GROMACS .gro file of N, CA and C in nm:
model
  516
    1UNK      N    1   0.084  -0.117   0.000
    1UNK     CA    2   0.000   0.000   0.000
    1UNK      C    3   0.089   0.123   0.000
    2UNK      N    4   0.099   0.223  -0.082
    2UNK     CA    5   0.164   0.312  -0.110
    2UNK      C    6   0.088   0.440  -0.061
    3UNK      N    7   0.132   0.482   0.035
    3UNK     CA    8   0.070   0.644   0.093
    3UNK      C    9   0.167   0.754   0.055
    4UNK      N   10   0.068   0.838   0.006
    4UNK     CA   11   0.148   0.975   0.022
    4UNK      C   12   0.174   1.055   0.171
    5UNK      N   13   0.337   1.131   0.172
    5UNK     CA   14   0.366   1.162   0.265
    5UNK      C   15   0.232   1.267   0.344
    6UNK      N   16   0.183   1.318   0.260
    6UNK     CA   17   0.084   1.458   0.307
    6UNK      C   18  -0.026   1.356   0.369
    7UNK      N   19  -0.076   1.223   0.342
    7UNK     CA   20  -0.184   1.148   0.375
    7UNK      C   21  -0.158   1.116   0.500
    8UNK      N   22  -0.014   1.046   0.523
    8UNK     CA   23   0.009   0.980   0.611
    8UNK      C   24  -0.022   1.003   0.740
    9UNK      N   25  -0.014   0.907   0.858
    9UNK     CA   26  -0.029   0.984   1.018
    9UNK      C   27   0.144   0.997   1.049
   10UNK      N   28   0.164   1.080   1.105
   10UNK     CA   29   0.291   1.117   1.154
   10UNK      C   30   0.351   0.999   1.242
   11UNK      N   31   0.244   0.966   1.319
   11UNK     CA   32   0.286   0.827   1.363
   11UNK      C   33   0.287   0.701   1.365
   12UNK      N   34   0.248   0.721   1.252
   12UNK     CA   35   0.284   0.552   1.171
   12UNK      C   36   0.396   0.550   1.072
   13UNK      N   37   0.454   0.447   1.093
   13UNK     CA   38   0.622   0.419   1.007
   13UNK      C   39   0.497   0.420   0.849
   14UNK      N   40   0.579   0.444   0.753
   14UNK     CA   41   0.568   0.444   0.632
   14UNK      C   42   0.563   0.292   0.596
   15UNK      N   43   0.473   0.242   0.519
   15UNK     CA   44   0.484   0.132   0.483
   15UNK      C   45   0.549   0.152   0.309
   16UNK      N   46   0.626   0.066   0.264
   16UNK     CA   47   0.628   0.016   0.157
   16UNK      C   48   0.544  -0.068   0.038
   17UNK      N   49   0.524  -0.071  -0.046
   17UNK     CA   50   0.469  -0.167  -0.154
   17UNK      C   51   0.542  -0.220  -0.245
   18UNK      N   52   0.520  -0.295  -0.322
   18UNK     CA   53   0.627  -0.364  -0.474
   18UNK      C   54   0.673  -0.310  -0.532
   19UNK      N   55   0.629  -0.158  -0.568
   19UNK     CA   56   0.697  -0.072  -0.665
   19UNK      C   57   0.810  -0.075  -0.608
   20UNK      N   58   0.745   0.071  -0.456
   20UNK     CA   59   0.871   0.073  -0.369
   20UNK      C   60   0.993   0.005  -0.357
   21UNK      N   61   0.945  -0.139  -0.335
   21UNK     CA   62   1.100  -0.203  -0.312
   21UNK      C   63   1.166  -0.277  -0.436
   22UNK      N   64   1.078  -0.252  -0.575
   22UNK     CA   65   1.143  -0.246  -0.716
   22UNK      C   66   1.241  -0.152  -0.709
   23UNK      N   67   1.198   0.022  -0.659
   23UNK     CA   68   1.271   0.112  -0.697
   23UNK      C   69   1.401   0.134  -0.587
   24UNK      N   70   1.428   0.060  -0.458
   24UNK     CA   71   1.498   0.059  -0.391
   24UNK      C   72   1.574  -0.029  -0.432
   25UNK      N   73   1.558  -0.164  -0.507
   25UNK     CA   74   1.654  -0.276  -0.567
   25UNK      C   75   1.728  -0.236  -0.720
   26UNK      N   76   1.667  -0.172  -0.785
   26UNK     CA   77   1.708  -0.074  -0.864
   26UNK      C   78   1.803   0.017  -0.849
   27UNK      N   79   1.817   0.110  -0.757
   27UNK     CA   80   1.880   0.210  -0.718
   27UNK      C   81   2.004   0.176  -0.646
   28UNK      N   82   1.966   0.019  -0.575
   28UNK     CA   83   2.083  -0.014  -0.468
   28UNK      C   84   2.203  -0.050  -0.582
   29UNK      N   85   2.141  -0.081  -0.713
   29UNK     CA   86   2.220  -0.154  -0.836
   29UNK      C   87   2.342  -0.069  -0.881
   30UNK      N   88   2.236   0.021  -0.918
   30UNK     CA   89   2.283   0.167  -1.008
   30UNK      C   90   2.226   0.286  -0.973
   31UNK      N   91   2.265   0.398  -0.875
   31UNK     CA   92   2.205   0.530  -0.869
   31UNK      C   93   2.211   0.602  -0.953
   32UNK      N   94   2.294   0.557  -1.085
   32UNK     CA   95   2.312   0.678  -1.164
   32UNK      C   96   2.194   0.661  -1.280
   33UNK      N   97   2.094   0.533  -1.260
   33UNK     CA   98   1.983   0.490  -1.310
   33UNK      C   99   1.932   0.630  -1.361
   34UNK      N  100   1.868   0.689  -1.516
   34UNK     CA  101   1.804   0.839  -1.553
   34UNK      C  102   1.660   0.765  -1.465
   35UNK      N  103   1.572   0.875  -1.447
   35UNK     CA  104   1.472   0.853  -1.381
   35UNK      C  105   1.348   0.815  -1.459
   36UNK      N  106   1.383   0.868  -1.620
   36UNK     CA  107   1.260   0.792  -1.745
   36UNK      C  108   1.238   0.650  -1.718
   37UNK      N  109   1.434   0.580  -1.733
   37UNK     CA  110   1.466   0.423  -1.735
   37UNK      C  111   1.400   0.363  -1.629
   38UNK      N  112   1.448   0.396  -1.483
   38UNK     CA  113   1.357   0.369  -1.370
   38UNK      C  114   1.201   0.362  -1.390
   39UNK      N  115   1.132   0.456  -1.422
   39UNK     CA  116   1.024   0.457  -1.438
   39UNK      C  117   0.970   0.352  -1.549
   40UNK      N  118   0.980   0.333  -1.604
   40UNK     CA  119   1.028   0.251  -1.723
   40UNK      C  120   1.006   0.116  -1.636
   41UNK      N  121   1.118   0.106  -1.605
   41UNK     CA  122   1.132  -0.048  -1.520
   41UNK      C  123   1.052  -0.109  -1.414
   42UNK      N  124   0.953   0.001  -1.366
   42UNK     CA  125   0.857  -0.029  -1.264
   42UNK      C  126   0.769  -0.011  -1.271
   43UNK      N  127   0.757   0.052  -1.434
   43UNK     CA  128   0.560   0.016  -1.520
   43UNK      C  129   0.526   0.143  -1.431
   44UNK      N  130   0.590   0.269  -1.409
   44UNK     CA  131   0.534   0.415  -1.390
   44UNK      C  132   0.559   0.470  -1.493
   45UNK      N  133   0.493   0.630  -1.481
   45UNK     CA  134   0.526   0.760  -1.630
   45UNK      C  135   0.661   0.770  -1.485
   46UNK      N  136   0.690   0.944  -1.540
   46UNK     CA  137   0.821   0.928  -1.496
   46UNK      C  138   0.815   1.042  -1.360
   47UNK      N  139   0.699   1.136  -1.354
   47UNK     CA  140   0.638   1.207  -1.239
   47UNK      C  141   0.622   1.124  -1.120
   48UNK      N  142   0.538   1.017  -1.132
   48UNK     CA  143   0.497   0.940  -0.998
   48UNK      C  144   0.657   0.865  -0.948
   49UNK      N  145   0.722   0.832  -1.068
   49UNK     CA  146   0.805   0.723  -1.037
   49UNK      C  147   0.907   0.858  -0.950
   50UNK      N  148   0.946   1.015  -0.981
   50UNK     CA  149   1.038   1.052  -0.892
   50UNK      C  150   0.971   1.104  -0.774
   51UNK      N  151   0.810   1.162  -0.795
   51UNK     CA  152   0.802   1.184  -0.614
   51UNK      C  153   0.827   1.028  -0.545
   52UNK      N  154   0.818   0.939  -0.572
   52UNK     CA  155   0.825   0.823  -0.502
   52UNK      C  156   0.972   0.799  -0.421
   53UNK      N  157   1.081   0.851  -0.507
   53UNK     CA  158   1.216   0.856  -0.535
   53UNK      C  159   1.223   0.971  -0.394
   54UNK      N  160   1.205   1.046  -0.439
   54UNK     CA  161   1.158   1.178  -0.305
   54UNK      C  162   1.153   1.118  -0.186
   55UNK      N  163   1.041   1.072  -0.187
   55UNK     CA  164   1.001   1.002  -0.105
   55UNK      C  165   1.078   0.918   0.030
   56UNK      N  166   1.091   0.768  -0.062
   56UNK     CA  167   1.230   0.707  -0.003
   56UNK      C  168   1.314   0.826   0.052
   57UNK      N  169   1.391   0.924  -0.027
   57UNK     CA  170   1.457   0.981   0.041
   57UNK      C  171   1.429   1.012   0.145
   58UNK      N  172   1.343   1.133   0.171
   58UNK     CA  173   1.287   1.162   0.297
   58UNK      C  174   1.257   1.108   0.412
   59UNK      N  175   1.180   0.998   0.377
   59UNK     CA  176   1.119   0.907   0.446
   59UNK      C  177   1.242   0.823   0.559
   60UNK      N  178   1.421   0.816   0.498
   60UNK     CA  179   1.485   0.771   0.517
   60UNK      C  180   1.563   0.611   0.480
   61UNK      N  181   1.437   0.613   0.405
   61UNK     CA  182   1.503   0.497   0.324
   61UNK      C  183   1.660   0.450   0.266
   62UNK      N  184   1.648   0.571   0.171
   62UNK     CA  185   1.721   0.639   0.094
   62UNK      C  186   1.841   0.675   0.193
   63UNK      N  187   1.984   0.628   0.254
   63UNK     CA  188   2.074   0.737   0.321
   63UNK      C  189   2.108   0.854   0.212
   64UNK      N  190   2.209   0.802   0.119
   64UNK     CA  191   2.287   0.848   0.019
   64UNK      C  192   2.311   0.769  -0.111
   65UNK      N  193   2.373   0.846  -0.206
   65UNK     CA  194   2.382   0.764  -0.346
   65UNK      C  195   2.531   0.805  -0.325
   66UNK      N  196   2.620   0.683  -0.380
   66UNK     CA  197   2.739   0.720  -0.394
   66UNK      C  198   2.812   0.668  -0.504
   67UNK      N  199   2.956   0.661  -0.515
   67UNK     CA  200   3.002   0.624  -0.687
   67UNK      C  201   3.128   0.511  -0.594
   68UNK      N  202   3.090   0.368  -0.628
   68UNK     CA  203   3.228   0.250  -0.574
   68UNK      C  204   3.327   0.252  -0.659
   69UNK      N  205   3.437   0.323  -0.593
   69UNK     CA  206   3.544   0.310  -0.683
   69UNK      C  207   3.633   0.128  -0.653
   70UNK      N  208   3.721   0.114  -0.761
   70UNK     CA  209   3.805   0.004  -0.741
   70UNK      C  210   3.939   0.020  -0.656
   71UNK      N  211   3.924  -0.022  -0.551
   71UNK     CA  212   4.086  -0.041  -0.459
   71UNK      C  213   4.186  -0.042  -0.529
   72UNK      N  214   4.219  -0.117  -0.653
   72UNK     CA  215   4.355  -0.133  -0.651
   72UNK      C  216   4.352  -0.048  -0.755
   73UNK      N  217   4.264   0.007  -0.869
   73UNK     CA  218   4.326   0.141  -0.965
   73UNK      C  219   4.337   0.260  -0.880
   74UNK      N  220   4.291   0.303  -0.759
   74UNK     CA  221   4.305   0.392  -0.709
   74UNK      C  222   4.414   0.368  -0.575
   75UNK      N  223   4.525   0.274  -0.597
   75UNK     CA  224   4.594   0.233  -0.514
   75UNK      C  225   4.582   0.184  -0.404
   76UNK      N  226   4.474   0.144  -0.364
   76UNK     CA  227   4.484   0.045  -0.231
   76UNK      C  228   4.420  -0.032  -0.218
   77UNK      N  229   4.536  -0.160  -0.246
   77UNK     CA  230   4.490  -0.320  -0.292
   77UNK      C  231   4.480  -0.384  -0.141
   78UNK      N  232   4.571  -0.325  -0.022
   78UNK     CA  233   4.562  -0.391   0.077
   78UNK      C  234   4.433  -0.397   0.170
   79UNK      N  235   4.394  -0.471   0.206
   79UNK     CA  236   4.254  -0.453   0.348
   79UNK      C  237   4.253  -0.534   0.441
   80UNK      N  238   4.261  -0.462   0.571
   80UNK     CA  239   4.350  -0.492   0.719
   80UNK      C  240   4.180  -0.513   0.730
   81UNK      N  241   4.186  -0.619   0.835
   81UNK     CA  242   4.053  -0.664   0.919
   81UNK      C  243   4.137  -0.638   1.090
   82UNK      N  244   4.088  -0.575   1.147
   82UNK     CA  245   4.159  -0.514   1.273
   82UNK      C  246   4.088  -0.555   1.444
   83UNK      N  247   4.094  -0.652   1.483
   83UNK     CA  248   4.017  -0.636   1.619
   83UNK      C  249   4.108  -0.582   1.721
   84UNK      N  250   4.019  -0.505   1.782
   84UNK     CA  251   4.051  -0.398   1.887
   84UNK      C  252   4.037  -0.448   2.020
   85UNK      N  253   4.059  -0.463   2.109
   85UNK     CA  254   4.002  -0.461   2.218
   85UNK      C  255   4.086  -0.349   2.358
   86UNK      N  256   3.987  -0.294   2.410
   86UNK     CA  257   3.988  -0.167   2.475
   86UNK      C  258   4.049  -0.257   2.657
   87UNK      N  259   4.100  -0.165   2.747
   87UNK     CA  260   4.142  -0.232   2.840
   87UNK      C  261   4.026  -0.229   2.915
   88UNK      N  262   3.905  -0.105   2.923
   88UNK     CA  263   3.800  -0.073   2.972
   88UNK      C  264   3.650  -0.073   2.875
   89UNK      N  265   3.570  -0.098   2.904
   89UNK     CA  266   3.470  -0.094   2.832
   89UNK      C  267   3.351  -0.039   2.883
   90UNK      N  268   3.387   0.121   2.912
   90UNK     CA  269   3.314   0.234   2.972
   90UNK      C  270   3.260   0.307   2.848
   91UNK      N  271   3.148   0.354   2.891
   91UNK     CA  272   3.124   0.435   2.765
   91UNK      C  273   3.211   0.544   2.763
   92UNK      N  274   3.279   0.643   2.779
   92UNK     CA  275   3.369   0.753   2.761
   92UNK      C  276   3.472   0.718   2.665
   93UNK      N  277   3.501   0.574   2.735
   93UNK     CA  278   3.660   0.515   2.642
   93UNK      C  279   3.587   0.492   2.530
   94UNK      N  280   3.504   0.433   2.498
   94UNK     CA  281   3.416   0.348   2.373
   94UNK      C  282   3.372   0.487   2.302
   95UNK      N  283   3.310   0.579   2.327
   95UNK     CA  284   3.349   0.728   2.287
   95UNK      C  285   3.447   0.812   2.233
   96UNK      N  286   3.536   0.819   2.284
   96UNK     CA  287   3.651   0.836   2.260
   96UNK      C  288   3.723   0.805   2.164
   97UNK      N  289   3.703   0.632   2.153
   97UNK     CA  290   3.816   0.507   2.060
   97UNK      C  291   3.717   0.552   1.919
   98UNK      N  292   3.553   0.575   1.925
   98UNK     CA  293   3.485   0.590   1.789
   98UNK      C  294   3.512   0.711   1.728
   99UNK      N  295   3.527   0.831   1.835
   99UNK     CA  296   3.539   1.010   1.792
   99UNK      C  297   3.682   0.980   1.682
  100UNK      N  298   3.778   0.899   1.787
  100UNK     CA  299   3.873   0.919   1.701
  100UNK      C  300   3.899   0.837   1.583
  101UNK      N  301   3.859   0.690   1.570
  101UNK     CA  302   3.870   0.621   1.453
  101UNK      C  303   3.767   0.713   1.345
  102UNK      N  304   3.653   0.708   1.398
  102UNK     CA  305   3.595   0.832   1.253
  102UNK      C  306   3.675   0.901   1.225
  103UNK      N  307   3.750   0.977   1.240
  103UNK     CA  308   3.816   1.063   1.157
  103UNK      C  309   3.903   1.036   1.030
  104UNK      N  310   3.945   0.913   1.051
  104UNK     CA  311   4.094   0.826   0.992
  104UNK      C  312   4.028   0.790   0.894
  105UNK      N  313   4.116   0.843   0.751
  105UNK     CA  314   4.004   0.781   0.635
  105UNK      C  315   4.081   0.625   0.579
  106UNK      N  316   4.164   0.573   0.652
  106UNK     CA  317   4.207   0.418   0.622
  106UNK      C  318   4.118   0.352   0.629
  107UNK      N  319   4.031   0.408   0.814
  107UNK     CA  320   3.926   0.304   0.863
  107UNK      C  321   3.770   0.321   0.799
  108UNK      N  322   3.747   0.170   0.676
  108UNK     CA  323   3.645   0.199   0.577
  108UNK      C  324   3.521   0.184   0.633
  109UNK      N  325   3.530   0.073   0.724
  109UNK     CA  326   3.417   0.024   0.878
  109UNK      C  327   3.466   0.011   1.019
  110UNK      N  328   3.358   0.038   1.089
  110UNK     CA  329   3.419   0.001   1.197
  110UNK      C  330   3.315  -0.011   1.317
  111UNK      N  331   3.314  -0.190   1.347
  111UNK     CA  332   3.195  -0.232   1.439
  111UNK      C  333   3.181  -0.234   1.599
  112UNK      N  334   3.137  -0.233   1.702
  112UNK     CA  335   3.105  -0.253   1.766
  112UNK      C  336   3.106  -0.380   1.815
  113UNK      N  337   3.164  -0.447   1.862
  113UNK     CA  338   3.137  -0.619   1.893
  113UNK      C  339   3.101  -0.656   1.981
  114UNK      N  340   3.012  -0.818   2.007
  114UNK     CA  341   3.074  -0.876   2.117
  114UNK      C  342   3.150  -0.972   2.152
  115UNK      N  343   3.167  -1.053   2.229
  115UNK     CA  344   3.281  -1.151   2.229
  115UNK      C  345   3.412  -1.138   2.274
  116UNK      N  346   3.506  -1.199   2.192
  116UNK     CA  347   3.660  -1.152   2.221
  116UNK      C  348   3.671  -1.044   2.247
  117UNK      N  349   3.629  -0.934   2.129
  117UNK     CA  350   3.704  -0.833   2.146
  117UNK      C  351   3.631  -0.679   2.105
  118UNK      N  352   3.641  -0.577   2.121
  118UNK     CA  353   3.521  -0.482   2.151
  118UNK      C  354   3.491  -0.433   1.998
  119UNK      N  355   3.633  -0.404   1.955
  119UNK     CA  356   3.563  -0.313   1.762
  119UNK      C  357   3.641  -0.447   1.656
  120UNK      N  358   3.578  -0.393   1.544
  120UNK     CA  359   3.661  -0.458   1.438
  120UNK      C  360   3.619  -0.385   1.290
  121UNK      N  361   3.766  -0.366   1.259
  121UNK     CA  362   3.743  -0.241   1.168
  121UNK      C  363   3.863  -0.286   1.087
  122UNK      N  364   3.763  -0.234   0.951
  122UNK     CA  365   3.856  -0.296   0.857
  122UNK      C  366   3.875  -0.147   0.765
  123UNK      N  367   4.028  -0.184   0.748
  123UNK     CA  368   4.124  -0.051   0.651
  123UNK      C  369   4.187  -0.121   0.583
  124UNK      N  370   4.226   0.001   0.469
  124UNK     CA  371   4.232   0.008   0.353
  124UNK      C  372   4.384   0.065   0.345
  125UNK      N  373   4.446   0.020   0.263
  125UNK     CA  374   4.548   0.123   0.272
  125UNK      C  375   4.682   0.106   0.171
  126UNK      N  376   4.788   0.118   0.072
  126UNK     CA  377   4.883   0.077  -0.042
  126UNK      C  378   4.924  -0.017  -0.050
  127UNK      N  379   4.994  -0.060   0.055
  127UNK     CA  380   5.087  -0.138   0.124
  127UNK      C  381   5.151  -0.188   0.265
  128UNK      N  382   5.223  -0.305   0.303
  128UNK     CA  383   5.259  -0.322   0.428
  128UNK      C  384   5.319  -0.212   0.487
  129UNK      N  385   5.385  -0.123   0.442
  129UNK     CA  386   5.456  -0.002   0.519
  129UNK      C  387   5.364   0.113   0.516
  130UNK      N  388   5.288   0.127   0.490
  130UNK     CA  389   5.106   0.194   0.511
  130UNK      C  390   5.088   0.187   0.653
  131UNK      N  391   5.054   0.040   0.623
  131UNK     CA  392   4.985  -0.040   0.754
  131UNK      C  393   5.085  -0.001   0.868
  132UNK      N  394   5.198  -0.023   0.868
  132UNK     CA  395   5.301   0.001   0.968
  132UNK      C  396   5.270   0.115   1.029
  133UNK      N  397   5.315   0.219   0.930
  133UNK     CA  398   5.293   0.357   0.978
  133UNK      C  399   5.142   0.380   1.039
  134UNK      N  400   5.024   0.339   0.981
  134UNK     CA  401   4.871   0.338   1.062
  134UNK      C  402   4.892   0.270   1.166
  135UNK      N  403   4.945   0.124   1.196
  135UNK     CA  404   4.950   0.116   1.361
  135UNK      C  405   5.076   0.180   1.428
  136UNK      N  406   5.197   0.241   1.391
  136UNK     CA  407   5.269   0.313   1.441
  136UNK      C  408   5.220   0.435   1.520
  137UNK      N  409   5.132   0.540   1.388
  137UNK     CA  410   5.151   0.673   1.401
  137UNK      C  411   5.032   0.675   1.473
  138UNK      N  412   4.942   0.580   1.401
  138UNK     CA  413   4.796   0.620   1.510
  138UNK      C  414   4.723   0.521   1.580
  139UNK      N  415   4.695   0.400   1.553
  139UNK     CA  416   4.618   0.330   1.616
  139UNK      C  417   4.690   0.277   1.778
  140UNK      N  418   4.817   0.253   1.748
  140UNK     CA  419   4.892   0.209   1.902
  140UNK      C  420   4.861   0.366   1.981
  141UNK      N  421   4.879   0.448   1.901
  141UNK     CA  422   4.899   0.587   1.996
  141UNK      C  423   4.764   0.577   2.079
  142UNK      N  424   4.705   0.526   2.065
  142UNK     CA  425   4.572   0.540   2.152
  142UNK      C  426   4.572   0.478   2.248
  143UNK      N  427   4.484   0.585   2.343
  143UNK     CA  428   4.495   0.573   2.474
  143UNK      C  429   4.369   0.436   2.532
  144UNK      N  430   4.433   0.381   2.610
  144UNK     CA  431   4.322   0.235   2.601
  144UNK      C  432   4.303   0.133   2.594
  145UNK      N  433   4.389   0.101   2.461
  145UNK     CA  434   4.398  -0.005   2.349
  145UNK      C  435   4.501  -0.080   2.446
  146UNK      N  436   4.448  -0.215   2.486
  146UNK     CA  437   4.454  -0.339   2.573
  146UNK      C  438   4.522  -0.431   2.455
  147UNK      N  439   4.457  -0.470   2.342
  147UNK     CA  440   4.501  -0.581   2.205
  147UNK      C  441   4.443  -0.537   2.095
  148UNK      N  442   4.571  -0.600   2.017
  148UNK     CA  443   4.528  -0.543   1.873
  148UNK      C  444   4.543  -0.660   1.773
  149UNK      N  445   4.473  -0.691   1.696
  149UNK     CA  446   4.489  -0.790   1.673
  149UNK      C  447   4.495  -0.774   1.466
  150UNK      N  448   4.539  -0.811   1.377
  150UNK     CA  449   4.547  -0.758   1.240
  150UNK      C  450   4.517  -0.917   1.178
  151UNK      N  451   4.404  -0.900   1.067
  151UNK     CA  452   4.418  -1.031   0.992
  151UNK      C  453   4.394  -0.926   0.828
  152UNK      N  454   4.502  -1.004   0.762
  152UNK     CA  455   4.508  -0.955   0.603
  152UNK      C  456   4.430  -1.011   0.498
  153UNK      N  457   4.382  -0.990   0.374
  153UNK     CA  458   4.236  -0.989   0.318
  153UNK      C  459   4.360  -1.084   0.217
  154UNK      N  460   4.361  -1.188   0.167
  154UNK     CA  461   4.405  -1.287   0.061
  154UNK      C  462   4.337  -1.214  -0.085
  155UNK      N  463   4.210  -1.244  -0.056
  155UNK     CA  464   4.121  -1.199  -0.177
  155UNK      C  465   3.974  -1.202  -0.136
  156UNK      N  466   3.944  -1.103  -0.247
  156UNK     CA  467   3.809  -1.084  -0.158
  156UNK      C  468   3.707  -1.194  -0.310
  157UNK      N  469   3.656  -1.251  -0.164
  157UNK     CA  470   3.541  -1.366  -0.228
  157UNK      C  471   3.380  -1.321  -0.250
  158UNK      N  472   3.378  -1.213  -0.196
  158UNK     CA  473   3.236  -1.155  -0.192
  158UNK      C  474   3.219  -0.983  -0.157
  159UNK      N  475   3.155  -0.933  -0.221
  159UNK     CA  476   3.157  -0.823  -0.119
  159UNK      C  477   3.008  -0.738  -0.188
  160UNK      N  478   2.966  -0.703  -0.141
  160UNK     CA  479   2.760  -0.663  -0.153
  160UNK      C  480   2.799  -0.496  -0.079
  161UNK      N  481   2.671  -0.443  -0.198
  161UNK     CA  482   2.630  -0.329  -0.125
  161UNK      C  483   2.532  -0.278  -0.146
  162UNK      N  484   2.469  -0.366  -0.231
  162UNK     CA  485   2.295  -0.391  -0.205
  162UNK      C  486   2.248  -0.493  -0.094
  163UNK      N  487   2.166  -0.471  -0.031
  163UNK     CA  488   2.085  -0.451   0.096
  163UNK      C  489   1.967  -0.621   0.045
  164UNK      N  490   1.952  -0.673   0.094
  164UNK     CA  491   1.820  -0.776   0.043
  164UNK      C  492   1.696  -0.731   0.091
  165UNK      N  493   1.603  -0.731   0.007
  165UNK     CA  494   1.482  -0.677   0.051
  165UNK      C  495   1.365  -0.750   0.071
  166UNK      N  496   1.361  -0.868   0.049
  166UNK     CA  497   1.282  -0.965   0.049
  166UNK      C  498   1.163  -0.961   0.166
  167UNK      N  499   1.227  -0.909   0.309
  167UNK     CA  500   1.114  -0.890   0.405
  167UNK      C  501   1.051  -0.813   0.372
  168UNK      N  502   1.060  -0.669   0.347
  168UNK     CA  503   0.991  -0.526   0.313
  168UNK      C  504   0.858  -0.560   0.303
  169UNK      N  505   0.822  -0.703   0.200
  169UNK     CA  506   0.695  -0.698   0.177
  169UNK      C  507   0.610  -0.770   0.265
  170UNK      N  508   0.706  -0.878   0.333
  170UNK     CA  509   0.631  -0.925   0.465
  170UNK      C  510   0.568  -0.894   0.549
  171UNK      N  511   0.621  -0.777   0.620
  171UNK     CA  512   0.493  -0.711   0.696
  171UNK      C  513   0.398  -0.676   0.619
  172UNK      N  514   0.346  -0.675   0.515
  172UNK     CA  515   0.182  -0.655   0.530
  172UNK      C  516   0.086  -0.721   0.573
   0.00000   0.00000   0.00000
C-alpha cells in the first residue's frame, strides 16, 4: 500500500509496496539509473516514479547515493581486518576510541562487537609499510587499546552493497 507523505499519520512508520522495493533494488544496483529508465522499469510515467524517489529519500530509506570506486586502480589493494580490544569498556573510552577512529580515512568500517574483542574495523590502505605507519603513528597511539589484533584480506570472495529486501513486503 503506497501512501502519500501529506496522507500519512505522523505516527505511523511508512509502509512500503512492490513498486517501492522495485525502486529501492534498482537504485541499490545503479544510482546513476536516468529517472525515465527507472520509471520505465517499474511500469510508472516518470512524475509518480520521482516523487516516489523523493520520497524514499525523505522518508529515510534512501541514506545516500554514492560512486564504488576500485581499490587497486586507485591504489589500495591492501585490506586490514583489525580487532581492537579496549582495556575498559566504559562508555567515555568506547566514545573516545569511535570520535577518534571516525576521523581516519584508512578506517572503511568500523563495528562494535561482542565476544573476544570490543571493535573490528577494517582498513584500507597501499601497502605493508602503510599499515606500519597506521599502527605506528595512530592506532597504538591510543589511549586504552589493551590488544590489537590484524588479519590480512588474501582476496576478496564476496563483497555486496545492495541490501536484500525480500522482508519489506512481509509485513503486510
Amino acid at each position: 500500500m503506497y501512501q502519500r507523505r501529506e496522507e500519512m499519520d505522523t505516527t505511523m512508520a511508512y509502509i512500503l509496496d512492490a513498486i517501492d522495493k522495485k525502486i529501492l533494488e534498482i537504485l541499490q544496483e545503479d544510482a546513476t539509473i536516468p529517472n525515465i529508465e527507472l520509471a520505465e522499469k517499474v511500469c510508472l510515467s516518470p512524475s509518480p516514479c520521482s516523487r516516489r524517489v523523493k520520497n524514499l529519500h525523505e522518508q529515510g530509506f534512501i541514506k545516500r547515493a554514492v560512486t564504488l570506486l576500485e581499490p587497486e586502480k586507485v591504489g589500495l589493494p591492501v585490506s586490514v581486518f583489525i580487532q581492537v580490544t579496549l582495556n575498559h569498556q566504559v562508555k567515555k573510552e568506547l566514545m573516545d576510541f569511535e570520535s577518534v577512529i571516525g576521523q581516519w580515512p584508512e578506517v572503511m568500517e568500523c563495528y562494535l562487537m561482542t565476544g573476544d574483542f570490543d571493535y573490528l574495523l577494517r582498513v584500507v590502505v597501499p601497502n605493508l609499510q602503510a599499515y606500519q605507519e597506521f599502527l605506528d603513528k595512530k592506532l597504538t597511539e591510543l589511549p586504552g587499546i589493551d590488544h590489537i589484533k590484524s588479519s590480512f584480506s588474501l582476496k576478496q570472495v564476496r563483497y555486496r552493497t545492495e541490501l536484500p529486501l525480500e522482508q519489506l513486503l512481509e509485513q503486510e
